[in-house]
Amino acid sequence: MNDIDAWMWWLVAAAALGIPLVVTAMPEFGMFAVGAVAAAVASGLGADLVVQVLVFVIVSVALIVVVRPIAARHRSQQPQLATGVDALRGRQAVVLERVDGSGGRIKLAGEVWSARALDTGRAFEPGEEVDVVEIDGATAVIM
């Protein structure tokens, strides 16, 4: 096997490792593909087969050790930007019609919403500012 064939085989291996990366969305395959590209570069620079394999292993393992925990941490984080009803939790609203445990109306984010008080014994009068605790269907729960 000559040098040209070796680096070409490493690139074929990198492409082959890229396919399961796309199909399974497992980032480890991408890290192995990068290791194969590094081995192809080593081969292109004239390194023998043992050095090429060592480069592949070292680069792949280094990427798994360094990148995988970072990717796992990012995957488990909540999105920074809340959208939809999640964005309405914690916002302030203005009472339009008296709100108690059975219902009422508020103005929230420029829209009129039905609302009910979190504490069923409490009532809020028109003009009061209230905090939205949660959204239950199409009803804002306030306090």
mmCIF file with all atom_site columns, C-alpha atoms in Angstrom:
data_model
loop_
_atom_site.group_PDB
_atom_site.id
_atom_site.type_symbol
_atom_site.label_atom_id
_atom_site.label_alt_id
_atom_site.label_comp_id
_atom_site.label_asym_id
_atom_site.label_entity_id
_atom_site.label_seq_id
_atom_site.pdbx_PDB_ins_code
_atom_site.Cartn_x
_atom_site.Cartn_y
_atom_site.Cartn_z
_atom_site.occupancy
_atom_site.B_iso_or_equiv
_atom_site.pdbx_formal_charge
_atom_site.auth_seq_id
_atom_site.auth_comp_id
_atom_site.auth_asym_id
_atom_site.auth_atom_id
_atom_site.pdbx_PDB_model_num
ATOM 1   C CA . MET A 1 1   ? 0.000   0.000  0.000  1.00 0.00 ? 1   MET A CA 1
ATOM 2   C CA . ASN A 1 2   ? 1.641   3.269  -1.068 1.00 0.00 ? 2   ASN A CA 1
ATOM 3   C CA . ASP A 1 3   ? 1.230   6.701  0.575  1.00 0.00 ? 3   ASP A CA 1
ATOM 4   C CA . ILE A 1 4   ? -1.396  7.940  -1.872 1.00 0.00 ? 4   ILE A CA 1
ATOM 5   C CA . ASP A 1 5   ? -3.544  4.865  -1.340 1.00 0.00 ? 5   ASP A CA 1
ATOM 6   C CA . ALA A 1 6   ? -3.240  5.167  2.455  1.00 0.00 ? 6   ALA A CA 1
ATOM 7   C CA . TRP A 1 7   ? -4.436  8.753  2.683  1.00 0.00 ? 7   TRP A CA 1
ATOM 8   C CA . MET A 1 8   ? -7.265  8.011  0.268  1.00 0.00 ? 8   MET A CA 1
ATOM 9   C CA . TRP A 1 9   ? -8.380  5.070  2.428  1.00 0.00 ? 9   TRP A CA 1
ATOM 10  C CA . TRP A 1 10  ? -8.367  7.308  5.500  1.00 0.00 ? 10  TRP A CA 1
ATOM 11  C CA . LEU A 1 11  ? -10.597 9.809  3.672  1.00 0.00 ? 11  LEU A CA 1
ATOM 12  C CA . VAL A 1 12  ? -12.935 6.989  2.630  1.00 0.00 ? 12  VAL A CA 1
ATOM 13  C CA . ALA A 1 13  ? -13.044 5.907  6.281  1.00 0.00 ? 13  ALA A CA 1
ATOM 14  C CA . ALA A 1 14  ? -13.810 9.503  7.338  1.00 0.00 ? 14  ALA A CA 1
ATOM 15  C CA . ALA A 1 15  ? -16.683 9.688  4.854  1.00 0.00 ? 15  ALA A CA 1
ATOM 16  C CA . ALA A 1 16  ? -17.948 6.273  5.971  1.00 0.00 ? 16  ALA A CA 1
ATOM 17  C CA . LEU A 1 17  ? -17.897 7.449  9.603  1.00 0.00 ? 17  LEU A CA 1
ATOM 18  C CA . GLY A 1 18  ? -19.767 10.606 8.599  1.00 0.00 ? 18  GLY A CA 1
ATOM 19  C CA . ILE A 1 19  ? -22.740 8.612  7.316  1.00 0.00 ? 19  ILE A CA 1
ATOM 20  C CA . PRO A 1 20  ? -23.791 7.157  10.688 1.00 0.00 ? 20  PRO A CA 1
ATOM 21  C CA . LEU A 1 21  ? -23.164 10.590 12.215 1.00 0.00 ? 21  LEU A CA 1
ATOM 22  C CA . VAL A 1 22  ? -25.867 12.038 9.993  1.00 0.00 ? 22  VAL A CA 1
ATOM 23  C CA . VAL A 1 23  ? -28.210 9.052  10.263 1.00 0.00 ? 23  VAL A CA 1
ATOM 24  C CA . THR A 1 24  ? -27.987 8.477  14.039 1.00 0.00 ? 24  THR A CA 1
ATOM 25  C CA . ALA A 1 25  ? -27.010 11.970 15.236 1.00 0.00 ? 25  ALA A CA 1
ATOM 26  C CA . MET A 1 26  ? -24.335 10.415 17.438 1.00 0.00 ? 26  MET A CA 1
ATOM 27  C CA . PRO A 1 27  ? -21.480 12.944 17.657 1.00 0.00 ? 27  PRO A CA 1
ATOM 28  C CA . GLU A 1 28  ? -18.936 10.214 18.435 1.00 0.00 ? 28  GLU A CA 1
ATOM 29  C CA . PHE A 1 29  ? -18.976 9.146  14.779 1.00 0.00 ? 29  PHE A CA 1
ATOM 30  C CA . GLY A 1 30  ? -18.023 12.688 13.804 1.00 0.00 ? 30  GLY A CA 1
ATOM 31  C CA . MET A 1 31  ? -15.128 12.597 16.238 1.00 0.00 ? 31  MET A CA 1
ATOM 32  C CA . PHE A 1 32  ? -13.895 9.344  14.701 1.00 0.00 ? 32  PHE A CA 1
ATOM 33  C CA . ALA A 1 33  ? -14.270 10.916 11.244 1.00 0.00 ? 33  ALA A CA 1
ATOM 34  C CA . VAL A 1 34  ? -12.078 13.838 12.316 1.00 0.00 ? 34  VAL A CA 1
ATOM 35  C CA . GLY A 1 35  ? -9.530  11.320 13.618 1.00 0.00 ? 35  GLY A CA 1
ATOM 36  C CA . ALA A 1 36  ? -9.557  9.620  10.217 1.00 0.00 ? 36  ALA A CA 1
ATOM 37  C CA . VAL A 1 37  ? -8.981  12.967 8.480  1.00 0.00 ? 37  VAL A CA 1
ATOM 38  C CA . ALA A 1 38  ? -6.044  13.633 10.831 1.00 0.00 ? 38  ALA A CA 1
ATOM 39  C CA . ALA A 1 39  ? -4.639  10.201 9.946  1.00 0.00 ? 39  ALA A CA 1
ATOM 40  C CA . ALA A 1 40  ? -5.052  11.042 6.241  1.00 0.00 ? 40  ALA A CA 1
ATOM 41  C CA . VAL A 1 41  ? -3.047  14.217 6.783  1.00 0.00 ? 41  VAL A CA 1
ATOM 42  C CA . ALA A 1 42  ? -0.358  12.221 8.604  1.00 0.00 ? 42  ALA A CA 1
ATOM 43  C CA . SER A 1 43  ? -0.304  9.749  5.723  1.00 0.00 ? 43  SER A CA 1
ATOM 44  C CA . GLY A 1 44  ? -0.057  12.556 3.189  1.00 0.00 ? 44  GLY A CA 1
ATOM 45  C CA . LEU A 1 45  ? 2.940   13.910 5.108  1.00 0.00 ? 45  LEU A CA 1
ATOM 46  C CA . GLY A 1 46  ? 4.666   10.544 4.759  1.00 0.00 ? 46  GLY A CA 1
ATOM 47  C CA . ALA A 1 47  ? 4.029   8.925  8.153  1.00 0.00 ? 47  ALA A CA 1
ATOM 48  C CA . ASP A 1 48  ? 4.063   5.136  8.265  1.00 0.00 ? 48  ASP A CA 1
ATOM 49  C CA . LEU A 1 49  ? 0.976   3.043  9.082  1.00 0.00 ? 49  LEU A CA 1
ATOM 50  C CA . VAL A 1 50  ? 1.710   2.752  12.823 1.00 0.00 ? 50  VAL A CA 1
ATOM 51  C CA . VAL A 1 51  ? 1.948   6.548  13.162 1.00 0.00 ? 51  VAL A CA 1
ATOM 52  C CA . GLN A 1 52  ? -1.230  6.984  11.107 1.00 0.00 ? 52  GLN A CA 1
ATOM 53  C CA . VAL A 1 53  ? -3.155  4.616  13.397 1.00 0.00 ? 53  VAL A CA 1
ATOM 54  C CA . LEU A 1 54  ? -1.728  6.351  16.479 1.00 0.00 ? 54  LEU A CA 1
ATOM 55  C CA . VAL A 1 55  ? -2.797  9.748  15.103 1.00 0.00 ? 55  VAL A CA 1
ATOM 56  C CA . PHE A 1 56  ? -6.290  8.365  14.432 1.00 0.00 ? 56  PHE A CA 1
ATOM 57  C CA . VAL A 1 57  ? -6.590  6.926  17.944 1.00 0.00 ? 57  VAL A CA 1
ATOM 58  C CA . ILE A 1 58  ? -5.105  9.936  19.756 1.00 0.00 ? 58  ILE A CA 1
ATOM 59  C CA . VAL A 1 59  ? -7.201  12.524 17.886 1.00 0.00 ? 59  VAL A CA 1
ATOM 60  C CA . SER A 1 60  ? -10.407 10.471 18.205 1.00 0.00 ? 60  SER A CA 1
ATOM 61  C CA . VAL A 1 61  ? -9.948  9.781  21.914 1.00 0.00 ? 61  VAL A CA 1
ATOM 62  C CA . ALA A 1 62  ? -8.940  13.384 22.621 1.00 0.00 ? 62  ALA A CA 1
ATOM 63  C CA . LEU A 1 63  ? -12.073 14.652 20.889 1.00 0.00 ? 63  LEU A CA 1
ATOM 64  C CA . ILE A 1 64  ? -14.288 12.203 22.767 1.00 0.00 ? 64  ILE A CA 1
ATOM 65  C CA . VAL A 1 65  ? -12.700 13.118 26.101 1.00 0.00 ? 65  VAL A CA 1
ATOM 66  C CA . VAL A 1 66  ? -12.905 16.876 25.491 1.00 0.00 ? 66  VAL A CA 1
ATOM 67  C CA . VAL A 1 67  ? -15.899 17.473 23.221 1.00 0.00 ? 67  VAL A CA 1
ATOM 68  C CA . ARG A 1 68  ? -18.354 14.818 24.415 1.00 0.00 ? 68  ARG A CA 1
ATOM 69  C CA . PRO A 1 69  ? -18.825 16.256 27.958 1.00 0.00 ? 69  PRO A CA 1
ATOM 70  C CA . ILE A 1 70  ? -19.264 19.743 26.509 1.00 0.00 ? 70  ILE A CA 1
ATOM 71  C CA . ALA A 1 71  ? -21.871 18.471 24.044 1.00 0.00 ? 71  ALA A CA 1
ATOM 72  C CA . ALA A 1 72  ? -23.684 16.551 26.794 1.00 0.00 ? 72  ALA A CA 1
ATOM 73  C CA . ARG A 1 73  ? -23.774 19.682 28.965 1.00 0.00 ? 73  ARG A CA 1
ATOM 74  C CA . HIS A 1 74  ? -25.248 21.756 26.140 1.00 0.00 ? 74  HIS A CA 1
ATOM 75  C CA . ARG A 1 75  ? -27.784 19.060 25.295 1.00 0.00 ? 75  ARG A CA 1
ATOM 76  C CA . SER A 1 76  ? -29.108 18.993 28.884 1.00 0.00 ? 76  SER A CA 1
ATOM 77  C CA . GLN A 1 77  ? -29.442 22.780 29.243 1.00 0.00 ? 77  GLN A CA 1
ATOM 78  C CA . GLN A 1 78  ? -32.808 24.458 28.963 1.00 0.00 ? 78  GLN A CA 1
ATOM 79  C CA . PRO A 1 79  ? -33.184 26.844 26.035 1.00 0.00 ? 79  PRO A CA 1
ATOM 80  C CA . GLN A 1 80  ? -32.237 30.421 26.923 1.00 0.00 ? 80  GLN A CA 1
ATOM 81  C CA . LEU A 1 81  ? -35.090 31.936 24.956 1.00 0.00 ? 81  LEU A CA 1
ATOM 82  C CA . ALA A 1 82  ? -38.566 31.120 26.236 1.00 0.00 ? 82  ALA A CA 1
ATOM 83  C CA . THR A 1 83  ? -41.284 31.103 23.575 1.00 0.00 ? 83  THR A CA 1
ATOM 84  C CA . GLY A 1 84  ? -45.041 30.621 23.473 1.00 0.00 ? 84  GLY A CA 1
ATOM 85  C CA . VAL A 1 85  ? -46.789 30.305 26.801 1.00 0.00 ? 85  VAL A CA 1
ATOM 86  C CA . ASP A 1 86  ? -43.447 29.687 28.530 1.00 0.00 ? 86  ASP A CA 1
ATOM 87  C CA . ALA A 1 87  ? -42.524 33.289 27.731 1.00 0.00 ? 87  ALA A CA 1
ATOM 88  C CA . LEU A 1 88  ? -45.645 34.530 29.537 1.00 0.00 ? 88  LEU A CA 1
ATOM 89  C CA . ARG A 1 89  ? -44.833 32.951 32.910 1.00 0.00 ? 89  ARG A CA 1
ATOM 90  C CA . GLY A 1 90  ? -43.503 35.516 35.336 1.00 0.00 ? 90  GLY A CA 1
ATOM 91  C CA . ARG A 1 91  ? -44.760 38.503 33.331 1.00 0.00 ? 91  ARG A CA 1
ATOM 92  C CA . GLN A 1 92  ? -46.944 41.232 34.718 1.00 0.00 ? 92  GLN A CA 1
ATOM 93  C CA . ALA A 1 93  ? -50.505 41.826 33.584 1.00 0.00 ? 93  ALA A CA 1
ATOM 94  C CA . VAL A 1 94  ? -53.263 44.357 34.308 1.00 0.00 ? 94  VAL A CA 1
ATOM 95  C CA . VAL A 1 95  ? -56.664 43.261 35.583 1.00 0.00 ? 95  VAL A CA 1
ATOM 96  C CA . LEU A 1 96  ? -59.492 44.317 33.221 1.00 0.00 ? 96  LEU A CA 1
ATOM 97  C CA . GLU A 1 97  ? -62.417 42.592 34.960 1.00 0.00 ? 97  GLU A CA 1
ATOM 98  C CA . ARG A 1 98  ? -62.414 41.370 38.549 1.00 0.00 ? 98  ARG A CA 1
ATOM 99  C CA . VAL A 1 99  ? -60.387 38.170 38.895 1.00 0.00 ? 99  VAL A CA 1
ATOM 100 C CA . ASP A 1 100 ? -61.010 35.634 41.645 1.00 0.00 ? 100 ASP A CA 1
ATOM 101 C CA . GLY A 1 101 ? -60.800 31.859 42.005 1.00 0.00 ? 101 GLY A CA 1
ATOM 102 C CA . SER A 1 102 ? -63.580 31.335 39.458 1.00 0.00 ? 102 SER A CA 1
ATOM 103 C CA . GLY A 1 103 ? -62.287 33.652 36.752 1.00 0.00 ? 103 GLY A CA 1
ATOM 104 C CA . GLY A 1 104 ? -61.969 37.127 35.273 1.00 0.00 ? 104 GLY A CA 1
ATOM 105 C CA . ARG A 1 105 ? -60.038 38.961 32.546 1.00 0.00 ? 105 ARG A CA 1
ATOM 106 C CA . ILE A 1 106 ? -56.550 40.452 32.325 1.00 0.00 ? 106 ILE A CA 1
ATOM 107 C CA . LYS A 1 107 ? -54.452 42.191 29.698 1.00 0.00 ? 107 LYS A CA 1
ATOM 108 C CA . LEU A 1 108 ? -51.264 40.191 29.185 1.00 0.00 ? 108 LEU A CA 1
ATOM 109 C CA . ALA A 1 109 ? -48.651 40.974 26.521 1.00 0.00 ? 109 ALA A CA 1
ATOM 110 C CA . GLY A 1 110 ? -51.100 43.231 24.682 1.00 0.00 ? 110 GLY A CA 1
ATOM 111 C CA . GLU A 1 111 ? -53.863 40.588 24.564 1.00 0.00 ? 111 GLU A CA 1
ATOM 112 C CA . VAL A 1 112 ? -56.953 39.968 26.654 1.00 0.00 ? 112 VAL A CA 1
ATOM 113 C CA . TRP A 1 113 ? -56.767 36.671 28.546 1.00 0.00 ? 113 TRP A CA 1
ATOM 114 C CA . SER A 1 114 ? -59.150 34.842 30.810 1.00 0.00 ? 114 SER A CA 1
ATOM 115 C CA . ALA A 1 115 ? -57.589 34.481 34.233 1.00 0.00 ? 115 ALA A CA 1
ATOM 116 C CA . ARG A 1 116 ? -58.142 33.011 37.663 1.00 0.00 ? 116 ARG A CA 1
ATOM 117 C CA . ALA A 1 117 ? -56.466 33.660 40.979 1.00 0.00 ? 117 ALA A CA 1
ATOM 118 C CA . LEU A 1 118 ? -53.954 31.138 42.287 1.00 0.00 ? 118 LEU A CA 1
ATOM 119 C CA . ASP A 1 119 ? -55.313 31.741 45.792 1.00 0.00 ? 119 ASP A CA 1
ATOM 120 C CA . THR A 1 120 ? -59.041 30.992 45.395 1.00 0.00 ? 120 THR A CA 1
ATOM 121 C CA . GLY A 1 121 ? -59.911 33.207 48.386 1.00 0.00 ? 121 GLY A CA 1
ATOM 122 C CA . ARG A 1 122 ? -58.294 36.294 46.889 1.00 0.00 ? 122 ARG A CA 1
ATOM 123 C CA . ALA A 1 123 ? -59.789 38.749 44.386 1.00 0.00 ? 123 ALA A CA 1
ATOM 124 C CA . PHE A 1 124 ? -58.060 41.303 42.168 1.00 0.00 ? 124 PHE A CA 1
ATOM 125 C CA . GLU A 1 125 ? -59.832 44.486 41.066 1.00 0.00 ? 125 GLU A CA 1
ATOM 126 C CA . PRO A 1 126 ? -59.601 46.261 37.666 1.00 0.00 ? 126 PRO A CA 1
ATOM 127 C CA . GLY A 1 127 ? -56.422 48.291 37.254 1.00 0.00 ? 127 GLY A CA 1
ATOM 128 C CA . GLU A 1 128 ? -54.318 46.159 39.607 1.00 0.00 ? 128 GLU A CA 1
ATOM 129 C CA . GLU A 1 129 ? -51.023 44.793 38.338 1.00 0.00 ? 129 GLU A CA 1
ATOM 130 C CA . VAL A 1 130 ? -50.629 41.062 38.870 1.00 0.00 ? 130 VAL A CA 1
ATOM 131 C CA . ASP A 1 131 ? -47.996 38.426 38.176 1.00 0.00 ? 131 ASP A CA 1
ATOM 132 C CA . VAL A 1 132 ? -48.679 35.475 35.898 1.00 0.00 ? 132 VAL A CA 1
ATOM 133 C CA . VAL A 1 133 ? -47.707 32.253 37.676 1.00 0.00 ? 133 VAL A CA 1
ATOM 134 C CA . GLU A 1 134 ? -48.608 29.796 34.930 1.00 0.00 ? 134 GLU A CA 1
ATOM 135 C CA . ILE A 1 135 ? -50.769 29.291 31.877 1.00 0.00 ? 135 ILE A CA 1
ATOM 136 C CA . ASP A 1 136 ? -53.401 26.565 32.199 1.00 0.00 ? 136 ASP A CA 1
ATOM 137 C CA . GLY A 1 137 ? -54.808 25.987 28.724 1.00 0.00 ? 137 GLY A CA 1
ATOM 138 C CA . ALA A 1 138 ? -56.164 29.393 27.673 1.00 0.00 ? 138 ALA A CA 1
ATOM 139 C CA . THR A 1 139 ? -56.333 30.712 31.251 1.00 0.00 ? 139 THR A CA 1
ATOM 140 C CA . ALA A 1 140 ? -53.628 32.658 33.028 1.00 0.00 ? 140 ALA A CA 1
ATOM 141 C CA . VAL A 1 141 ? -53.190 31.798 36.699 1.00 0.00 ? 141 VAL A CA 1
ATOM 142 C CA . ILE A 1 142 ? -52.234 34.957 38.591 1.00 0.00 ? 142 ILE A CA 1
ATOM 143 C CA . MET A 1 143 ? -51.199 36.147 42.011 1.00 0.00 ? 143 MET A CA 1
#
